[in-house]
Structures are given as C-alpha cells and as structure tokens.
XYZ file of C-alpha atoms in Angstrom:
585
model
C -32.960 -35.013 -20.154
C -29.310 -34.195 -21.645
C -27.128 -31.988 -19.383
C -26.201 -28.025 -20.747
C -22.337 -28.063 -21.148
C -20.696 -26.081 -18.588
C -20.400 -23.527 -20.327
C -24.139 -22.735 -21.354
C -24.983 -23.110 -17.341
C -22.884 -20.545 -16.457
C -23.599 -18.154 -19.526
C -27.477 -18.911 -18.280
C -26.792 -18.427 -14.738
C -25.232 -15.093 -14.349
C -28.487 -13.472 -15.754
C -30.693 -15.658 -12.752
C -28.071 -13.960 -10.064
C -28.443 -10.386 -11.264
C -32.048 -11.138 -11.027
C -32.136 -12.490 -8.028
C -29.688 -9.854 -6.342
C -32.292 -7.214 -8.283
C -35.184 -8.775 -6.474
C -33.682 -9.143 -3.139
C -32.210 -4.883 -3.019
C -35.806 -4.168 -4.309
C -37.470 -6.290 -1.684
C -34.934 -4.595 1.075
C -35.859 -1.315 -0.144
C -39.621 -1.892 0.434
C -39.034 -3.517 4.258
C -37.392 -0.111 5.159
C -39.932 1.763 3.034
C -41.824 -0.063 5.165
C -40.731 0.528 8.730
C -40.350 4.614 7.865
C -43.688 4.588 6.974
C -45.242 3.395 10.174
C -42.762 5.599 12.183
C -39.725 3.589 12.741
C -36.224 4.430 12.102
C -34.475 1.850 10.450
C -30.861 2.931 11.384
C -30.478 3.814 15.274
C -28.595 6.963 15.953
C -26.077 5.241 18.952
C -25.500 1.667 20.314
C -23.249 1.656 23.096
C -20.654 -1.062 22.801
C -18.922 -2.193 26.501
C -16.078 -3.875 24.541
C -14.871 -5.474 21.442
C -15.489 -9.329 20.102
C -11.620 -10.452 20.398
C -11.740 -8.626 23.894
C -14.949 -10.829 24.538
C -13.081 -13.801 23.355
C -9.951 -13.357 25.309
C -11.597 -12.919 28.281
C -13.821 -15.572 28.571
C -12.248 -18.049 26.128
C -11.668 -20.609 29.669
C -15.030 -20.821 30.525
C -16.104 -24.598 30.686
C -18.499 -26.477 28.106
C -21.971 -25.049 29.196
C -21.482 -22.581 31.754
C -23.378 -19.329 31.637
C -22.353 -16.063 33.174
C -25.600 -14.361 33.977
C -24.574 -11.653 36.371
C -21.913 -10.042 33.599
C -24.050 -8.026 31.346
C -22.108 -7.461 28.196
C -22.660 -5.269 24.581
C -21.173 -6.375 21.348
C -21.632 -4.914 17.781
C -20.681 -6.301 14.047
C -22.077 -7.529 11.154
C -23.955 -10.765 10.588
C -22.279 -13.307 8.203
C -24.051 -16.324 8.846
C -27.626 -17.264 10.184
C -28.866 -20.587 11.183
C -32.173 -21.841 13.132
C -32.907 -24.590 15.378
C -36.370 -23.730 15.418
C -38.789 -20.438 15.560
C -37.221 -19.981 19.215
C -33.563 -20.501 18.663
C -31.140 -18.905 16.048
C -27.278 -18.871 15.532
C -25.522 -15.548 14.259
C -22.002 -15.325 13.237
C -21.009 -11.934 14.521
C -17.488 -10.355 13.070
C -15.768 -7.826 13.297
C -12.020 -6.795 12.495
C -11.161 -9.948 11.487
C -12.600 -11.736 15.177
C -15.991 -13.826 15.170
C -17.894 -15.034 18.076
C -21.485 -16.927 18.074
C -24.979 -15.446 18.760
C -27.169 -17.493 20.361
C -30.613 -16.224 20.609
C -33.516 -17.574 22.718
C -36.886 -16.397 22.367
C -36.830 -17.384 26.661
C -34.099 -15.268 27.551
C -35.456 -12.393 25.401
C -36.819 -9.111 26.533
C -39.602 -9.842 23.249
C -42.522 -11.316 23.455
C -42.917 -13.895 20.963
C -44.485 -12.191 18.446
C -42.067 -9.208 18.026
C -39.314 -12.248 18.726
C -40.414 -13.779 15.163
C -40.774 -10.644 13.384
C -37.621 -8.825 14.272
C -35.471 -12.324 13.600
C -37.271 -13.195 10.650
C -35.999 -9.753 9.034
C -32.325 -10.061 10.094
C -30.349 -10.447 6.894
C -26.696 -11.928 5.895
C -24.770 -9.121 6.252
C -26.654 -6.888 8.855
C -24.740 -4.581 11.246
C -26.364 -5.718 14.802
C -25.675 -4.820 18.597
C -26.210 -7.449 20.933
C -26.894 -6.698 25.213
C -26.717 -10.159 27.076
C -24.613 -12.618 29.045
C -21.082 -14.724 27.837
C -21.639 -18.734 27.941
C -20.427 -21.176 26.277
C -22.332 -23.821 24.399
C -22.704 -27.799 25.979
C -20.001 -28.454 22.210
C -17.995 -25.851 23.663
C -18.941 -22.459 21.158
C -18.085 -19.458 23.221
C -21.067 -17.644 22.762
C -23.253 -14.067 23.808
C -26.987 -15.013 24.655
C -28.995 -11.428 24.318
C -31.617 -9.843 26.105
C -31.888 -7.454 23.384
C -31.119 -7.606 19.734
C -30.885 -4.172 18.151
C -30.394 -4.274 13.810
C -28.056 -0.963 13.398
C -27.574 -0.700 9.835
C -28.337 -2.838 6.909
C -27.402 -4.946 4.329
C -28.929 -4.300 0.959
C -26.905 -6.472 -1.274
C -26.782 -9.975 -1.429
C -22.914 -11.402 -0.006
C -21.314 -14.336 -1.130
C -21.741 -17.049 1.350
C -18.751 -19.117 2.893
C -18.258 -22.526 0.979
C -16.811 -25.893 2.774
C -13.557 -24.654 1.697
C -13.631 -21.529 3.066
C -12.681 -21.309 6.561
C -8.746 -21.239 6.473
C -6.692 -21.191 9.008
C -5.710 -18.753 11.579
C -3.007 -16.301 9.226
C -0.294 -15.158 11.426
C 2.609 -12.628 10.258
C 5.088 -14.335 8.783
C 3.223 -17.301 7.621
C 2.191 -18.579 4.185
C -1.247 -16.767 3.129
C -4.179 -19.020 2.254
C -5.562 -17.092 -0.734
C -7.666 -20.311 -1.712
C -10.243 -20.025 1.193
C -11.000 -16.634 0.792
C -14.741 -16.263 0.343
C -14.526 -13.121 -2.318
C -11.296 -14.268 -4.475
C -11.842 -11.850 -7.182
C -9.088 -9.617 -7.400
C -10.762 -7.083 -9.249
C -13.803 -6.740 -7.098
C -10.874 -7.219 -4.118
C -8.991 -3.924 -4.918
C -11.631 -1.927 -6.284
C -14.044 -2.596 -3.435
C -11.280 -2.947 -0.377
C -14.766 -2.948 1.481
C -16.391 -5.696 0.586
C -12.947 -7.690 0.592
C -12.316 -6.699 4.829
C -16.143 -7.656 5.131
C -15.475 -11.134 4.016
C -11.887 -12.450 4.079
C -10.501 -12.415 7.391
C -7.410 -12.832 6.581
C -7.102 -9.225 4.620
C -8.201 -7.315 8.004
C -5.023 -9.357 9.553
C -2.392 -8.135 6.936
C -3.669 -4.419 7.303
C -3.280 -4.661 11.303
C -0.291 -5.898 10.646
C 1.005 -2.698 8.583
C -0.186 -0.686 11.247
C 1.469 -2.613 13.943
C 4.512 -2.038 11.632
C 4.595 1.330 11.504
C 3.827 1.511 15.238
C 7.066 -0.526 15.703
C 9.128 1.752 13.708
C 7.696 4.570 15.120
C 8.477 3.128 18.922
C 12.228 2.518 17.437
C 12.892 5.805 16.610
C 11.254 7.477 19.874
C 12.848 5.576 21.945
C 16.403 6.717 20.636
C 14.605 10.478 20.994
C 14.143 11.065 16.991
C 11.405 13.678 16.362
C 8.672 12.843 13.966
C 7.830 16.164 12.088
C 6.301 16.847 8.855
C 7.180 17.955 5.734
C 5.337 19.760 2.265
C 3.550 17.199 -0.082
C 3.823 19.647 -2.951
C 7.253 21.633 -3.673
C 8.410 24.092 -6.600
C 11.356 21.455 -6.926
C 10.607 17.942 -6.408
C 13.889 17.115 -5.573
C 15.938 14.463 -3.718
C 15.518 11.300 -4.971
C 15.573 10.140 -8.978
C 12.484 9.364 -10.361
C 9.412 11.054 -12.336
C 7.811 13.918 -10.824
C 3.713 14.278 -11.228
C 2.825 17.571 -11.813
C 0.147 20.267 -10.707
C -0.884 23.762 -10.703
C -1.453 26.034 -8.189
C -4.335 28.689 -9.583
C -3.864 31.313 -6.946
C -0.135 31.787 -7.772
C -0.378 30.825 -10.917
C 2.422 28.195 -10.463
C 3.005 25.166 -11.547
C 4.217 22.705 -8.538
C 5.087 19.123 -8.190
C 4.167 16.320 -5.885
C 6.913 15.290 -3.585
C 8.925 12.132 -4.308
C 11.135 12.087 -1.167
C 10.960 14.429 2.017
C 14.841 14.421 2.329
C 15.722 17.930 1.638
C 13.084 19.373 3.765
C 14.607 16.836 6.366
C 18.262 17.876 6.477
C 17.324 21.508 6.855
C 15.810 20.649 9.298
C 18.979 19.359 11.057
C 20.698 22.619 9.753
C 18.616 24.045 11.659
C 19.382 22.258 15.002
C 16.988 19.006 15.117
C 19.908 16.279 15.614
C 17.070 13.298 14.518
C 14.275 13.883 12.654
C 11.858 11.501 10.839
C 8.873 11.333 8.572
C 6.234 8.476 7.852
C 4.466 9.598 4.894
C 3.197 9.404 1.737
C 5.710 9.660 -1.765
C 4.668 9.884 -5.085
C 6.333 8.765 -8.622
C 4.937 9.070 -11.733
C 6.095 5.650 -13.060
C 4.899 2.222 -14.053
C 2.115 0.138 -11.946
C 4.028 -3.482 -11.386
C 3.587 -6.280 -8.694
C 6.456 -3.778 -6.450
C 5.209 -0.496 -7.520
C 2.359 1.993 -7.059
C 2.155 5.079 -7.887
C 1.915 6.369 -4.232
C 3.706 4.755 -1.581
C 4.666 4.841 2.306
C 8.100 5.630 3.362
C 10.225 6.385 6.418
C 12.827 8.647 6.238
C 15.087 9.901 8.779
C 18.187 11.624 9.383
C 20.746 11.382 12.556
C 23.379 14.314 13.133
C 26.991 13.026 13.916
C 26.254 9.450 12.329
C 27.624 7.951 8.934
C 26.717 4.538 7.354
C 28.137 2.294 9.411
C 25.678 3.618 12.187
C 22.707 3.322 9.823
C 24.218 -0.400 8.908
C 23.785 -1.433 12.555
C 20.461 0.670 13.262
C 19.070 -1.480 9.976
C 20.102 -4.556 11.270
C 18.576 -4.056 14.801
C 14.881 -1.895 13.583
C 14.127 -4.754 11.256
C 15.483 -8.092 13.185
C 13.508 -6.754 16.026
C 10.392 -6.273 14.162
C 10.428 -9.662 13.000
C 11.460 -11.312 16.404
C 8.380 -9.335 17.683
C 5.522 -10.100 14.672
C 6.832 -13.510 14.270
C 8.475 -14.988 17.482
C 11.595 -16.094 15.522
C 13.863 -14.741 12.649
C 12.662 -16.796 10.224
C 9.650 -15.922 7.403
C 8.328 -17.623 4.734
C 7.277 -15.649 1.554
C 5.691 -17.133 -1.665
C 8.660 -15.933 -4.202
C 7.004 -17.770 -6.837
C 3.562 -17.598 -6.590
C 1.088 -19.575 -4.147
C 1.174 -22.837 -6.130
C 5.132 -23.164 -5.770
C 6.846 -24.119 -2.168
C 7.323 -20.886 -0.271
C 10.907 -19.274 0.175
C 12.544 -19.097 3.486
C 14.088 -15.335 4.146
C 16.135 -15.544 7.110
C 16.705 -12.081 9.168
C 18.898 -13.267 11.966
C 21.377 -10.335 12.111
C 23.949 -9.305 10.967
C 23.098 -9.444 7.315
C 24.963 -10.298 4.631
C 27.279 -7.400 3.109
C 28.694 -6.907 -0.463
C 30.797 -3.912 -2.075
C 29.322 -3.075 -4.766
C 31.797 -2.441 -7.930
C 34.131 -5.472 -6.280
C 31.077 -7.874 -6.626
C 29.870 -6.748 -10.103
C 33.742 -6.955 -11.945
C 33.626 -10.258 -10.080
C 30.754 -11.976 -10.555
C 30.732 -10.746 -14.713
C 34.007 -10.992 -14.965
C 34.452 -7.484 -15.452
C 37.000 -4.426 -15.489
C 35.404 -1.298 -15.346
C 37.447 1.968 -15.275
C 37.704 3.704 -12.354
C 36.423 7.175 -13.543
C 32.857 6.498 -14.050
C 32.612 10.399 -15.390
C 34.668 9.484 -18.379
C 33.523 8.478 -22.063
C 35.574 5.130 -21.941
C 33.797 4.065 -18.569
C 30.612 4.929 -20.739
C 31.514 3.239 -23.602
C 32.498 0.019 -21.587
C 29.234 -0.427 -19.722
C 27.640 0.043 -23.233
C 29.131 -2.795 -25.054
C 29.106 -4.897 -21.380
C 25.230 -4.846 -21.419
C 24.990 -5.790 -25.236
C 27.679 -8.552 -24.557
C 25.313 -9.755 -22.007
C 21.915 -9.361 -23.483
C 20.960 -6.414 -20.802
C 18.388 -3.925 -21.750
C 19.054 -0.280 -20.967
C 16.585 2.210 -22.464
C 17.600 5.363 -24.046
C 19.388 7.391 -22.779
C 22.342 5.272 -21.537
C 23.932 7.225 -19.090
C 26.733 5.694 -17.063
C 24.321 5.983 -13.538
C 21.265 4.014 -15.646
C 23.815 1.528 -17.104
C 25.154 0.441 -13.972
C 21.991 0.025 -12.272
C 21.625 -2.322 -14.888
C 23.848 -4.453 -14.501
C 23.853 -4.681 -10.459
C 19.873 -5.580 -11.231
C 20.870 -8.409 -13.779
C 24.173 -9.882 -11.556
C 24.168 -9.167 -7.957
C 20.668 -8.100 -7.046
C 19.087 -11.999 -7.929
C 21.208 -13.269 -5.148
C 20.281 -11.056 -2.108
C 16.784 -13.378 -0.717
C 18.319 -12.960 2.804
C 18.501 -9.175 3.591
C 21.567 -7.721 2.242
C 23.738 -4.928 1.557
C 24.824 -3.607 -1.538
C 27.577 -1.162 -0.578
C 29.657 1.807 -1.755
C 28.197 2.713 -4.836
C 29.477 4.876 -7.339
C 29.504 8.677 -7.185
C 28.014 9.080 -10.158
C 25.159 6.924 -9.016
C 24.822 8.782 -5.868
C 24.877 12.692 -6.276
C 23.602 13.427 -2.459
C 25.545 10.625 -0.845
C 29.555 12.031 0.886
C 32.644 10.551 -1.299
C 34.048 7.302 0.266
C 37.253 7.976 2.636
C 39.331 5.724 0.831
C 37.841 6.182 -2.693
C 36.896 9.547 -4.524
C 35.007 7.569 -7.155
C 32.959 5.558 -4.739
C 29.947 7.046 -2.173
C 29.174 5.872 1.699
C 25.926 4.537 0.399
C 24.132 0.866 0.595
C 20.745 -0.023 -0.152
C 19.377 -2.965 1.540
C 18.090 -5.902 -0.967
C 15.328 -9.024 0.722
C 14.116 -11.124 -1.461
C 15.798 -9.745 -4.664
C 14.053 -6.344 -4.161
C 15.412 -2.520 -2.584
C 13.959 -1.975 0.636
C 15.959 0.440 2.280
C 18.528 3.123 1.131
C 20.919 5.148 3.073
C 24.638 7.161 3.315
C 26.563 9.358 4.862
C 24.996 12.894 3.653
C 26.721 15.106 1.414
C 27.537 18.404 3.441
C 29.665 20.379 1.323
C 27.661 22.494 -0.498
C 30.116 23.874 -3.434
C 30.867 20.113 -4.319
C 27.189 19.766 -4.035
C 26.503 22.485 -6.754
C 28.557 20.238 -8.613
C 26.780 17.152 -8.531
C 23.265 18.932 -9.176
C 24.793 20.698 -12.638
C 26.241 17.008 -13.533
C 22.431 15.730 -13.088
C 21.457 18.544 -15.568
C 23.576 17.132 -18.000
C 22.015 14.084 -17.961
C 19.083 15.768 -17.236
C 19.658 16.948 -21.256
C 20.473 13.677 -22.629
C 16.713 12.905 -21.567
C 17.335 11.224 -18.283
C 13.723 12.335 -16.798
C 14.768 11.007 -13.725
C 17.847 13.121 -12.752
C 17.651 15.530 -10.192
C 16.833 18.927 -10.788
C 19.200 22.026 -9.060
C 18.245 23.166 -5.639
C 19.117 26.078 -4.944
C 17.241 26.505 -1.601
C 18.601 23.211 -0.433
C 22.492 24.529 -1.537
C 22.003 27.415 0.527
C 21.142 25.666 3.373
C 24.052 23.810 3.464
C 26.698 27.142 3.390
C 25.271 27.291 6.922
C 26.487 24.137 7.721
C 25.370 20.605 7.924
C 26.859 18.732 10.843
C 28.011 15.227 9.628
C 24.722 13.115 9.276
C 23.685 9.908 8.105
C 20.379 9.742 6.122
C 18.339 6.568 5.485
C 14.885 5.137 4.024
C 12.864 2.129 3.952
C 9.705 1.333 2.026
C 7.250 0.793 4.223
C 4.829 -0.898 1.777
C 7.173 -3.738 0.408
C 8.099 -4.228 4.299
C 4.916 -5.250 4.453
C 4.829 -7.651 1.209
C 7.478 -9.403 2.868
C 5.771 -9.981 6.476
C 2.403 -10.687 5.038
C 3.416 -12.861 1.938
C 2.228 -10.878 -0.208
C 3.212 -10.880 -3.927
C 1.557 -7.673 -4.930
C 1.880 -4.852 -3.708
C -2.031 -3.979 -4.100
C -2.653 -6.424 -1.186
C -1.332 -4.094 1.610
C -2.626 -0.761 0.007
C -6.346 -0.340 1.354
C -6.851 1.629 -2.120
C -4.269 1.006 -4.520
C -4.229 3.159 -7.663
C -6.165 1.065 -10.881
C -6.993 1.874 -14.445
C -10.811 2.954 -14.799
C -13.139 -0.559 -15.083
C -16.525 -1.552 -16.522
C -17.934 -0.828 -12.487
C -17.081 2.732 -12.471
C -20.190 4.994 -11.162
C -22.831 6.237 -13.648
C -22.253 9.647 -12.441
C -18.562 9.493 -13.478
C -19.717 7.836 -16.281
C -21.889 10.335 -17.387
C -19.285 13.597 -16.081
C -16.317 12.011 -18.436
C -19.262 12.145 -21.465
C -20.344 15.741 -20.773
C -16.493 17.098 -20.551
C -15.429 14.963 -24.037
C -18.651 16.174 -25.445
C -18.215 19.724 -24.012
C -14.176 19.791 -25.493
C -15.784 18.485 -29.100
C -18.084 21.324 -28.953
C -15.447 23.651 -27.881
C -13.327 22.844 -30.948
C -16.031 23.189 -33.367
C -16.557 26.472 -31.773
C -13.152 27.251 -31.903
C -12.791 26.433 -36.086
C -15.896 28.453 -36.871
C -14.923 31.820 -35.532
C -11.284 31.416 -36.803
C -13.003 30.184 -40.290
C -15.105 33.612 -39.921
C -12.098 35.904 -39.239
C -10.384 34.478 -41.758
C -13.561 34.994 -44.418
C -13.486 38.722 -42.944
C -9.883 39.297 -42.942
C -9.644 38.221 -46.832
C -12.996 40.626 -47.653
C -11.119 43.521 -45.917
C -7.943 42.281 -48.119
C -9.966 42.660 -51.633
C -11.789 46.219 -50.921
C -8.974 48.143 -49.384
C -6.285 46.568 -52.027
C-alpha cells in the first residue's frame, strides 16, 4: 500500500483531531452530567492547601533514595499533566503548578479507598485535572521526590484535550538572564500563545518563569526607590490634556460631562506638581498608553516607572541609573553579564554587559562625528532645517512628513549612533528643540540636561534636569504648536494647568523613566515584546467568540439599517418640500 504525501496526512488528520477533541468534551460533559445527577458535586467548594509544590520541593529535596516521612502529613494542589500506571494499584501524576512539578505516587494500600472507589475515582482523572492531594513526602528507591496520598480529591476539571509533552520537550531549567529554549515548549504556537496566555502558563514552564521574573522586577525597583524614601502615589489614567511626553494620544468621551478626554501617555506632569506641592520624591509604576504602531518593541499599552527627585539634576539620575539597574542584574543573574538573542533564536546569542559605569556619549559631538557632519548651532533656524533635510537624503534616511528639525534629528541619531549602544549607554545633551520639558544645558543654550539610556540598540530609560521656569516654559509649549500645525501629531499640546503650577515654584528636580516592559525583554531574552505582556493587544482572529461574532453582525447590520432609514425620510422631506414649492409658487 503506497504512502499519502505529507501533505494529504496532515490535510486528513486535522479533521480526525477535531473529532476526536469533539468526542472527548462531549464524553466529559456526560461524566459530570453524570455525577450531578446522582447527587455529587463535581467541583468542591474549598481544598485546604498546607503549602506550595516548590515549598514541598525545597524542603524535602535531601531526603535519601526511598525514605518515607509518614508522621508529616502534607496538602498539595495543581493540575495534572501527565498520568502513568504500573498497574490497577499504582499510578504516577505529574502535579504543576507555577512553573514547579513534583510526582504523585498513588497506592491503592496507602489509600483511605477501598478498592473499588480506588479504580473508579483514578480511572476518571484526566490530563489536565486540577487535584488536591493529603499524604506523606518520600522519595522514590530512583530517587523521584514524591507525595504518596491518603486522599485524592479532583477540584476542577479539564474538558479539553492538552497537547502532550514530546521527547523533546522537557528543556532545561530557564534562569534570568539565560538563553530561552523556545524549541521545547510543548504549545509553540504563537498565536494560540498570546491569544490564550492561559493555556500557554498551563503548559510551558518556562513562560510562568519570565512573568515571575517581571514581577520580581518591579519588586526590585520598587525596594530601590523605598529605600531612598521615594513615595509611590498615583496619578489620573484619563486627562483633558494628555500631555508630557510626544507621541499619539487615544481618545475617549466622557458622557456625563459631555467631554471628550484622552488616555494618559506619561504621568509626569501630574508628578512634578506633586513636588510643587512639597513631595521631594515621588514615583509611579503604571500603565501608559500610545496610539501608535504594534512592532516587536511596541504595544499599544505599556508599563513604566517614573519618578521625580527635588534638588537633583542629571548627573544624579546618571549615577541612580547606573546603580537601580547593575543591581538588578547582579541580583536576578549573580553576575553582570546577560545573554540576549539579538538576532533571533537560530543565531549565537549577544552578550550585553552591565558592569557599571556605562558607556557615555554627547549627543550632537557624536552625530557631526561619526557622519561627518556640521550642523548649525541654532536648531530653531531654517538653515539648521534645511541642512538636516538634504543630510538624510544624502544618506538614504527616511523621515516622514512633516520634517521638523526635532523628527529629523531623531533620525539620524537612530540611523548613526543608536546601532552602536548593545552595552547600556548614554546618549547625552540633546538638543532643545528635541527636548521642550528638559532645563537648558549650563554651558550651552542650544543643548538640554537630558540622556536617554540605549541596551541593545533600543531606549530604555529617559531623564533631565526639569524645566522650572515657567515663562520660558510657555515658550516651548507655543513652539510645539507650531509644529503641532505643520502636522507633527506627536508634539505636545499647551498646559496651562501644568504652567501655573510652576509660577509657584518648582524646586530644582531631576525627572527620569524607564520602560519597564523592554527591561524585561532584555532579562528574559525575549525578542518580542508580546512575550512579557500576559495579554498583549492583537488584531481580531478566526478564534474570536461567537457571541462577539454575532454582536459585531447585529451593530454593522443595525448601522446599514440606520442609513437606509436615514435616506428615506430625507428622500420624503425632500418629495414634500418640492410639493409645498409647486402649490404655494
């Protein structure tokens, strides 16, 4: 008998797995039909847990090849993700949970069941059960760290059929810091990955490691800033303004006031009024939101952490930067040293060394350098203008309309400078014009106390000494409105609230932010920045529900029918209008 091509078997095979998975949710519905109907409820209200699996493993981890620990009666809950029999009397479960596995061992002899119940209630548990276990730690005679139960209690279950772990699918430990191992993951479908986050922590290990990780992050940061007595405090998500930062706003509209609002894209002038106001440090972890392009270092909504210190400049912020995110590293990592996939899994990974201090280059210096450059001084002029024009043609650099000075510089710093900063460093003193919340340089009107922080050829942190004159910062808001006019969506709009805040006086302050998200890229080797949001933001897929399905028909169908409405009665008072026309003319 000939074989079918490949490609037939797999065109005839998906059809057999949707059948079977059909069969087996149908056949799970019925068994809990089932139990309901003689009395028995199915999903337990409470299980009370004495402690978690990798707190079971670390404490009895030294226990010797077949010893037993009969005394210490212990309770463990997580999901089943593999079953295995020796015979009728003796099953294996893999329990997990959050990323930490430990072995089942079940003995009909050691069970509170008698037999019969014993084979029933076992011959029902299903890959991917939620189970709490009562017994006593031991460890198998080959050494498997085990729980043996008295009772076995099935919490929640499964409906679905899971994917099953294949012989290649047990990788290694992942540490932060490491190289990932996206090749053993058990679900490696990045679609299903991102748009089911669940399903994604329920099989690949590895994932539940590189979100503890971002929260271990944050905690770190967090524990930074407390401990040099910065308050954490909180600031509006949705503003009249949306204000202090350049990008696109999203907009929305408030129905009792009839206003239209915007969501926030930076906290930072809710922050320094906040130190007008007499809070020397303040800080925010929170959520932004931009209403720009979805890329491999971009999502729509993103974590930041913000915060502003009276009586500091840049230099401060310069050192602070140096010793929040060497430290971190040192901590997660045990060294100073990462390595991060640059160029995708199948290339050799990139070593980004933090080992303070970092690397530091001036900004305009570096650029006339390294292009062999000489841009005018005044950036506000027409010639300065006119030169960065013909300096990005000359040099095949794109710059979208409109081509404001500000957008054509950050051009060319992206296409010369910022593809040499892989170990962390700072881009310093940018222009003015670039900058229109940052103080003027001491030694150079035309220049700002600004860096931003570039590892691994992308921004992760920016931060100056804060503007704190507010008539020269009138200024700079009405220059942003000119660009704002030559279609710069991006510029900063006027605020007025914010001005007026600073004619009571800002004490000297340096302000400063960091990216939390692409942080966490960088620790966890990840090259999209989807893998360390829980639920990033996608474009609507073939899987969406049948209700939404069904809600997005109804409104289209419901705006057709409005429409139609709409025509006939203006067709009708136009009819009307022209019969009134004829008999009264």
């Amino acid at each position: 008998m000939k074989k079918r091509p490949d490609n037939l078997q797999g065109r005839s095979q998906k059809p057999i797995l949707d059948m079977e998975a059909k069969e087996y949710f149908e056949n799970r519905l019925m068994y809990l039909a089932a139990k309901k109907k003689k009395g028995e409820n199915p999903y337990p209200h409470k299980f009370l847990v004495s402690m978690s699996i990798s707190e079971f493993i670390e404490k009895y981890t030294t226990l010797s090849n077949g010893d037993h620990v009969e005394d210490d009666l212990v309770s463990l809950a997580g999901r089943i993700m593999s079953k295995r029999s020796s015979s009728s009397k003796l099953f294996f479960y893999d329990l997990h949970n959050c990323g930490s596995r430990v072995q089942v061992t079940v003995d009909a002899s050691k069970s509170e069941l008698d037999e019969a119940e014993f084979t029933r209630v076992h011959a029902n548990v299903k890959h991917g059960d939620i189970v709490g276990v009562s017994g006593f730690p031991g460890k198998t005679k080959r050494g498997e760290l085990s729980i043996f139960p008295r009772s076995f209690t099935v919490l929640s279950h499964c409906l679905h059929m899971l994917q099953k772990p294949g012989p290649d699918d047990l990788g290694p430990n992942w540490v932060p810091g490491k190289p990932r191992t996206p090749e053993t993951y058990i679900l490696k479908d990045q679609e299903i990955r991102y748009r089911h986050r669940y399903l994604d922590l329920m099989l690949n290990d590895e994932v539940c490691q590189i979100f503890m990780t971002k929260t271990k992050i944050i905690k770190y940061i967090r524990r930074y800033l407390d401990d040099l007595d910065f308050l954490e405090v909180e600031t509006p998500m949705m503003n009249m303004i949306a204000g202090g930062a350049s990008a696109r706003r999203f907009a929305t509209h408030h129905n009792d006031m009839n206003m239209k609002m915007f969501m926030r894209i930076t906290p930072e002038l809710y922050l320094k009024q906040l130190v007008v106001g007499g809070f020397e440090r303040v800080y925010e972890i929170g959520k932004q939101f931009r209403n720009e392009g979805i890329d491999l270092t971009h999502n729509p909504e993103f974590t930041t952490c913000e915060f502003y210190m009276a009586f500091a400049d840049y230099n401060d912020l310069i050192e602070m930067s140096e010793k929040l995110l060497s430290g971190m590293v040192k901590e997660l990592t045990g060294g100073y040293k990462i390595k991060y996939h640059a160029n995708g899994y199948d290339k050799e990974p990139t070593e980004i060394d933090f080992t303070p201090p970092f690397r530091r280059i001036d900004m305009m210096v570096e650029l006339d350098k390294v292009a062999n450059l000489n841009i005018p001084k005044d950036l506000a002029s027409w010639e300065a203008n006119r030169y960065l024009i013909d300096a990005c043609e000359r040099f095949d650099v794109t710059c979208p309309p409109p081509k404001t000075t500000a957008r054509l510089l950050k051009k060319l710093v992206g296409h010369f400078l910022e593809g040499t900063c892989v170990n962390p460093t700072f881009i310093m003193n940018q222009p003015k014009i670039m900058s229109p919340l940052a103080k003027c340089h001491r030694s150079n009107e035309f220049l700002t106390e600004r860096f931003e922080l570039f590892v691994n050829q992308h921004e992760l942190c920016n931060a100056y000494t804060e503007l704190n004159d507010p008539v020269e910062q009138r200024q700079r808001f009405a220059d942003q409105l000119k660009d704002r006019r030559y279609g710069d969506d991006e510029a900063m709009a006027m605020d007025e609230t914010f001005c007026t805040a600073l004619e009571y006086g800002l004490p000297p302050t340096g302000g400063w932010r960091m990216g939390i998200d692409r942080l966490v890229m960088l620790l966890t080797d990840s090259q999209n920045i989807k893998e360390v949001l829980l639920f990033p933001t996608m474009k609507p897929g073939q899987d969406e529900p049948a209700a939404l399905r069904q809600w997005k028909q109804t409104t289209e169908s419901t705006e057709e029918d409005l429409c139609c409405g709409l025509c006939i009665i203006f067709c009708l008072l136009f009819i009307l209008c022209y019969a009134c026309f004829k008999v009264f003319w």
